[in-house]
PDB file of C-alpha atoms in Angstrom:
ATOM      1  CA  MET A   1      52.595 -66.147 215.118  1.00 59.00           C
ATOM      2  CA  ARG A   2      49.353 -64.170 214.663  1.00 61.00           C
ATOM      3  CA  ARG A   3      48.535 -65.150 217.925  1.00 63.00           C
ATOM      4  CA  LEU A   4      51.761 -63.805 219.401  1.00 52.00           C
ATOM      5  CA  VAL A   5      51.332 -60.470 217.394  1.00 53.00           C
ATOM      6  CA  MET A   6      47.622 -60.280 218.834  1.00 56.00           C
ATOM      7  CA  MET A   7      48.896 -60.890 222.458  1.00 54.00           C
ATOM      8  CA  LEU A   8      51.968 -58.271 221.952  1.00 54.00           C
ATOM      9  CA  ALA A   9      49.033 -55.809 220.747  1.00 57.00           C
ATOM     10  CA  ALA A  10      46.870 -56.261 223.657  1.00 53.00           C
ATOM     11  CA  MET A  11      49.722 -55.852 226.192  1.00 57.00           C
ATOM     12  CA  SER A  12      50.956 -52.711 224.635  1.00 55.00           C
ATOM     13  CA  LEU A  13      47.180 -51.279 224.780  1.00 52.00           C
ATOM     14  CA  LEU A  14      47.041 -52.540 228.531  1.00 50.00           C
ATOM     15  CA  MET A  15      50.469 -50.720 229.423  1.00 51.00           C
ATOM     16  CA  GLY A  16      49.156 -47.643 227.749  1.00 50.00           C
ATOM     17  CA  ALA A  17      45.902 -47.747 229.350  1.00 44.00           C
ATOM     18  CA  VAL A  18      47.438 -48.048 233.222  1.00 43.00           C
ATOM     19  CA  ALA A  19      50.152 -45.442 232.239  1.00 45.00           C
ATOM     20  CA  TYR A  20      47.324 -43.088 230.954  1.00 48.00           C
ATOM     21  CA  GLY A  21      45.547 -43.269 234.346  1.00 48.00           C
ATOM     22  CA  LYS A  22      48.405 -42.575 236.519  1.00 54.00           C
ATOM     23  CA  THR A  23      49.703 -38.724 237.112  1.00 53.00           C
ATOM     24  CA  ASN A  24      53.483 -38.061 236.882  1.00 60.00           C
ATOM     25  CA  PRO A  25      54.850 -37.264 240.328  1.00 62.00           C
ATOM     26  CA  ALA A  26      56.932 -34.874 238.724  1.00 64.00           C
ATOM     27  CA  SER A  27      53.931 -32.993 237.174  1.00 73.00           C
ATOM     28  CA  ALA A  28      51.824 -33.020 240.376  1.00 73.00           C
ATOM     29  CA  ALA A  29      54.990 -31.470 242.225  1.00 77.00           C
ATOM     30  CA  ALA A  30      55.552 -28.671 239.670  1.00 76.00           C
ATOM     31  CA  LYS A  31      51.677 -28.135 240.152  1.00 79.00           C
ATOM     32  CA  LYS A  32      52.019 -28.065 243.525  1.00 84.00           C
ATOM     33  CA  ASP A  33      54.881 -25.538 243.550  1.00 86.00           C
ATOM     34  CA  LYS A  34      53.085 -23.129 241.344  1.00 87.00           C
ATOM     35  CA  LEU A  35      49.969 -23.187 243.600  1.00 88.00           C
ATOM     36  CA  GLU A  36      52.502 -22.543 246.363  1.00 92.00           C
ATOM     37  CA  ALA A  37      54.190 -19.466 244.357  1.00 91.00           C
ATOM     38  CA  ALA A  38      50.691 -17.955 243.490  1.00 92.00           C
ATOM     39  CA  ARG A  39      49.384 -18.275 247.303  1.00 94.00           C
ATOM     40  CA  VAL A  40      53.002 -16.428 248.197  1.00 94.00           C
ATOM     41  CA  ALA A  41      52.451 -13.688 245.307  1.00 95.00           C
ATOM     42  CA  GLU A  42      48.683 -13.179 246.699  1.00 95.00           C
ATOM     43  CA  GLU A  43      50.292 -12.471 250.167  1.00 96.00           C
ATOM     44  CA  LYS A  44      52.798 -10.039 248.739  1.00 96.00           C
ATOM     45  CA  GLY A  45      50.092  -8.425 246.721  1.00 96.00           C
ATOM     46  CA  ASP A  46      47.980  -7.842 250.013  1.00 96.00           C
ATOM     47  CA  LEU A  47      51.209  -6.427 251.921  1.00 96.00           C
ATOM     48  CA  ASP A  48      51.735  -4.149 248.972  1.00 96.00           C
ATOM     49  CA  ARG A  49      48.236  -2.841 248.703  1.00 96.00           C
ATOM     50  CA  LEU A  50      48.356  -2.569 252.928  1.00 96.00           C
ATOM     51  CA  HIS A  51      51.319  -0.220 252.353  1.00 97.00           C
ATOM     52  CA  LYS A  52      49.527   1.379 249.599  1.00 96.00           C
ATOM     53  CA  ASP A  53      51.866   0.213 246.981  1.00 96.00           C
ATOM     54  CA  TYR A  54      48.862  -0.409 244.606  1.00 96.00           C
ATOM     55  CA  GLU A  55      51.088  -0.873 241.289  1.00 97.00           C
ATOM     56  CA  SER A  56      53.096  -3.516 242.994  1.00 96.00           C
ATOM     57  CA  ALA A  57      49.966  -4.895 244.427  1.00 96.00           C
ATOM     58  CA  ILE A  58      48.658  -5.382 241.208  1.00 97.00           C
ATOM     59  CA  SER A  59      51.693  -7.069 239.686  1.00 96.00           C
ATOM     60  CA  HIS A  60      51.708  -9.429 242.070  1.00 96.00           C
ATOM     61  CA  TYR A  61      48.132 -10.211 241.622  1.00 96.00           C
ATOM     62  CA  GLU A  62      48.464 -10.724 238.100  1.00 96.00           C
ATOM     63  CA  SER A  63      51.178 -13.279 238.828  1.00 95.00           C
ATOM     64  CA  ALA A  64      49.111 -15.201 241.131  1.00 95.00           C
ATOM     65  CA  LEU A  65      46.026 -14.824 238.618  1.00 95.00           C
ATOM     66  CA  LYS A  66      48.415 -16.676 235.619  1.00 94.00           C
ATOM     67  CA  VAL A  67      48.392 -19.628 237.887  1.00 93.00           C
ATOM     68  CA  ASN A  68      44.694 -19.575 239.881  1.00 91.00           C
ATOM     69  CA  THR A  69      42.726 -18.035 236.960  1.00 92.00           C
ATOM     70  CA  LYS A  70      39.047 -19.091 238.877  1.00 94.00           C
ATOM     71  CA  SER A  71      39.778 -17.095 241.826  1.00 95.00           C
ATOM     72  CA  ALA A  72      37.041 -14.473 242.631  1.00 96.00           C
ATOM     73  CA  VAL A  73      38.944 -13.391 245.749  1.00 97.00           C
ATOM     74  CA  LEU A  74      42.048 -12.334 243.705  1.00 97.00           C
ATOM     75  CA  TYR A  75      39.842 -10.541 240.968  1.00 97.00           C
ATOM     76  CA  ASN A  76      38.203  -8.836 243.736  1.00 97.00           C
ATOM     77  CA  LYS A  77      41.701  -7.730 245.190  1.00 97.00           C
ATOM     78  CA  MET A  78      42.552  -6.654 241.736  1.00 97.00           C
ATOM     79  CA  GLY A  79      39.417  -4.258 241.379  1.00 97.00           C
ATOM     80  CA  ILE A  80      40.266  -2.527 244.794  1.00 97.00           C
ATOM     81  CA  ALA A  81      43.882  -1.825 243.850  1.00 97.00           C
ATOM     82  CA  GLU A  82      42.652  -0.519 240.411  1.00 97.00           C
ATOM     83  CA  LEU A  83      40.128   1.410 242.255  1.00 96.00           C
ATOM     84  CA  GLN A  84      42.764   3.242 244.656  1.00 96.00           C
ATOM     85  CA  LEU A  85      44.686   4.110 241.339  1.00 97.00           C
ATOM     86  CA  LYS A  86      41.541   5.781 240.202  1.00 96.00           C
ATOM     87  CA  GLU A  87      41.198   3.554 237.287  1.00 96.00           C
ATOM     88  CA  ARG A  88      37.393   2.798 237.519  1.00 96.00           C
ATOM     89  CA  ALA A  89      36.988   0.906 234.180  1.00 96.00           C
ATOM     90  CA  LEU A  90      39.694  -1.560 235.226  1.00 97.00           C
ATOM     91  CA  ALA A  91      38.212  -1.908 238.624  1.00 97.00           C
ATOM     92  CA  ARG A  92      34.546  -2.455 237.186  1.00 97.00           C
ATOM     93  CA  LYS A  93      35.867  -5.222 234.692  1.00 97.00           C
ATOM     94  CA  TYR A  94      37.895  -7.279 237.503  1.00 97.00           C
ATOM     95  CA  PHE A  95      34.879  -6.906 239.895  1.00 97.00           C
ATOM     96  CA  GLY A  96      32.440  -8.084 237.284  1.00 97.00           C
ATOM     97  CA  ARG A  97      34.706 -11.112 236.680  1.00 97.00           C
ATOM     98  CA  ALA A  98      34.419 -11.932 240.524  1.00 97.00           C
ATOM     99  CA  ILE A  99      30.864 -11.907 240.325  1.00 97.00           C
ATOM    100  CA  LYS A 100      30.970 -13.982 237.230  1.00 97.00           C
ATOM    101  CA  LEU A 101      33.072 -16.540 239.064  1.00 97.00           C
ATOM    102  CA  ASN A 102      31.188 -16.370 242.269  1.00 97.00           C
ATOM    103  CA  PRO A 103      27.676 -14.942 242.285  1.00 96.00           C
ATOM    104  CA  GLN A 104      27.397 -15.652 246.004  1.00 96.00           C
ATOM    105  CA  PHE A 105      30.731 -13.506 246.895  1.00 96.00           C
ATOM    106  CA  PHE A 106      29.090 -10.208 248.111  1.00 93.00           C
ATOM    107  CA  ALA A 107      32.502  -8.294 248.355  1.00 96.00           C
ATOM    108  CA  PRO A 108      32.739  -7.844 244.414  1.00 97.00           C
ATOM    109  CA  ILE A 109      28.851  -6.814 244.525  1.00 96.00           C
ATOM    110  CA  ASN A 110      29.413  -4.235 247.397  1.00 96.00           C
ATOM    111  CA  ASN A 111      32.454  -2.642 245.170  1.00 96.00           C
ATOM    112  CA  MET A 112      30.284  -2.599 242.319  1.00 97.00           C
ATOM    113  CA  GLY A 113      27.846  -0.665 244.232  1.00 96.00           C
ATOM    114  CA  VAL A 114      30.752   1.524 245.646  1.00 96.00           C
ATOM    115  CA  LEU A 115      31.842   2.281 241.934  1.00 97.00           C
ATOM    116  CA  ASP A 116      28.296   3.296 240.733  1.00 96.00           C
ATOM    117  CA  LEU A 117      28.131   5.347 243.852  1.00 95.00           C
ATOM    118  CA  LEU A 118      31.438   6.907 242.898  1.00 94.00           C
ATOM    119  CA  ASP A 119      30.110   7.463 239.319  1.00 94.00           C
ATOM    120  CA  ARG A 120      26.664   9.014 240.745  1.00 94.00           C
ATOM    121  CA  ARG A 121      24.674   6.156 239.278  1.00 94.00           C
ATOM    122  CA  TYR A 122      22.509   5.914 242.622  1.00 94.00           C
ATOM    123  CA  ARG A 123      19.945   3.663 241.244  1.00 95.00           C
ATOM    124  CA  SER A 124      22.202   0.908 240.040  1.00 95.00           C
ATOM    125  CA  SER A 125      24.497   1.295 243.403  1.00 94.00           C
ATOM    126  CA  ILE A 126      21.284   0.763 245.722  1.00 95.00           C
ATOM    127  CA  ASN A 127      20.430  -2.471 243.548  1.00 96.00           C
ATOM    128  CA  PHE A 128      24.111  -3.667 244.060  1.00 95.00           C
ATOM    129  CA  PHE A 129      24.057  -2.910 247.785  1.00 94.00           C
ATOM    130  CA  LYS A 130      20.515  -4.581 248.326  1.00 94.00           C
ATOM    131  CA  GLN A 131      22.236  -7.812 246.438  1.00 95.00           C
ATOM    132  CA  ALA A 132      25.069  -7.548 248.951  1.00 94.00           C
ATOM    133  CA  LEU A 133      22.808  -7.026 251.744  1.00 93.00           C
ATOM    134  CA  ALA A 134      20.873 -10.145 250.619  1.00 94.00           C
ATOM    135  CA  LEU A 135      23.841 -12.582 250.824  1.00 93.00           C
ATOM    136  CA  ASP A 136      25.318 -10.809 253.928  1.00 90.00           C
ATOM    137  CA  GLU A 137      23.014  -8.794 256.104  1.00 90.00           C
ATOM    138  CA  THR A 138      25.547  -8.152 258.776  1.00 91.00           C
ATOM    139  CA  ASN A 139      27.852  -6.378 256.591  1.00 87.00           C
ATOM    140  CA  ALA A 140      28.067  -2.842 258.286  1.00 89.00           C
ATOM    141  CA  HIS A 141      29.921  -1.334 255.362  1.00 88.00           C
ATOM    142  CA  THR A 142      27.232  -2.359 253.202  1.00 86.00           C
ATOM    143  CA  HIS A 143      24.387  -0.547 255.266  1.00 84.00           C
ATOM    144  CA  LEU A 144      26.288   2.271 255.117  1.00 89.00           C
ATOM    145  CA  ASN A 145      26.924   2.508 251.642  1.00 86.00           C
ATOM    146  CA  LEU A 146      23.269   1.987 251.051  1.00 87.00           C
ATOM    147  CA  ALA A 147      22.443   4.894 253.474  1.00 87.00           C
ATOM    148  CA  GLU A 148      24.732   7.182 251.666  1.00 86.00           C
ATOM    149  CA  SER A 149      22.971   6.317 248.277  1.00 83.00           C
TER     150      SER A 149
END
């Protein structure tokens, strides 16, 4: 009897371990659907930003960020939209998050330089532009921004 109980306990542990290692197909499909919805929301935000509907773009980007919280590209796009709405503090916050997530992504670094240039913080803007050029020395916009500083 004791041996039977031990065998049943061992089998239940093994069954639990096997089930633990597998992913639920339904949850994998749900995650794939969420990622697709985030991609669509980002594309809608890009279209809205192209058509200068920045509030709507921000709304779409926020939806995408709920799923994809570690996207430096999305945070940079949010910062651009906020900058277009003259919300410099929010733009700075989003560019900072993008830089924190991906320090090698030159666009938010360049955008921080633009913010500092607009705020007449010339030394800081020059430093940001030099950092951006160190990452992508062929970017003409950054060269122009540096010359303007």
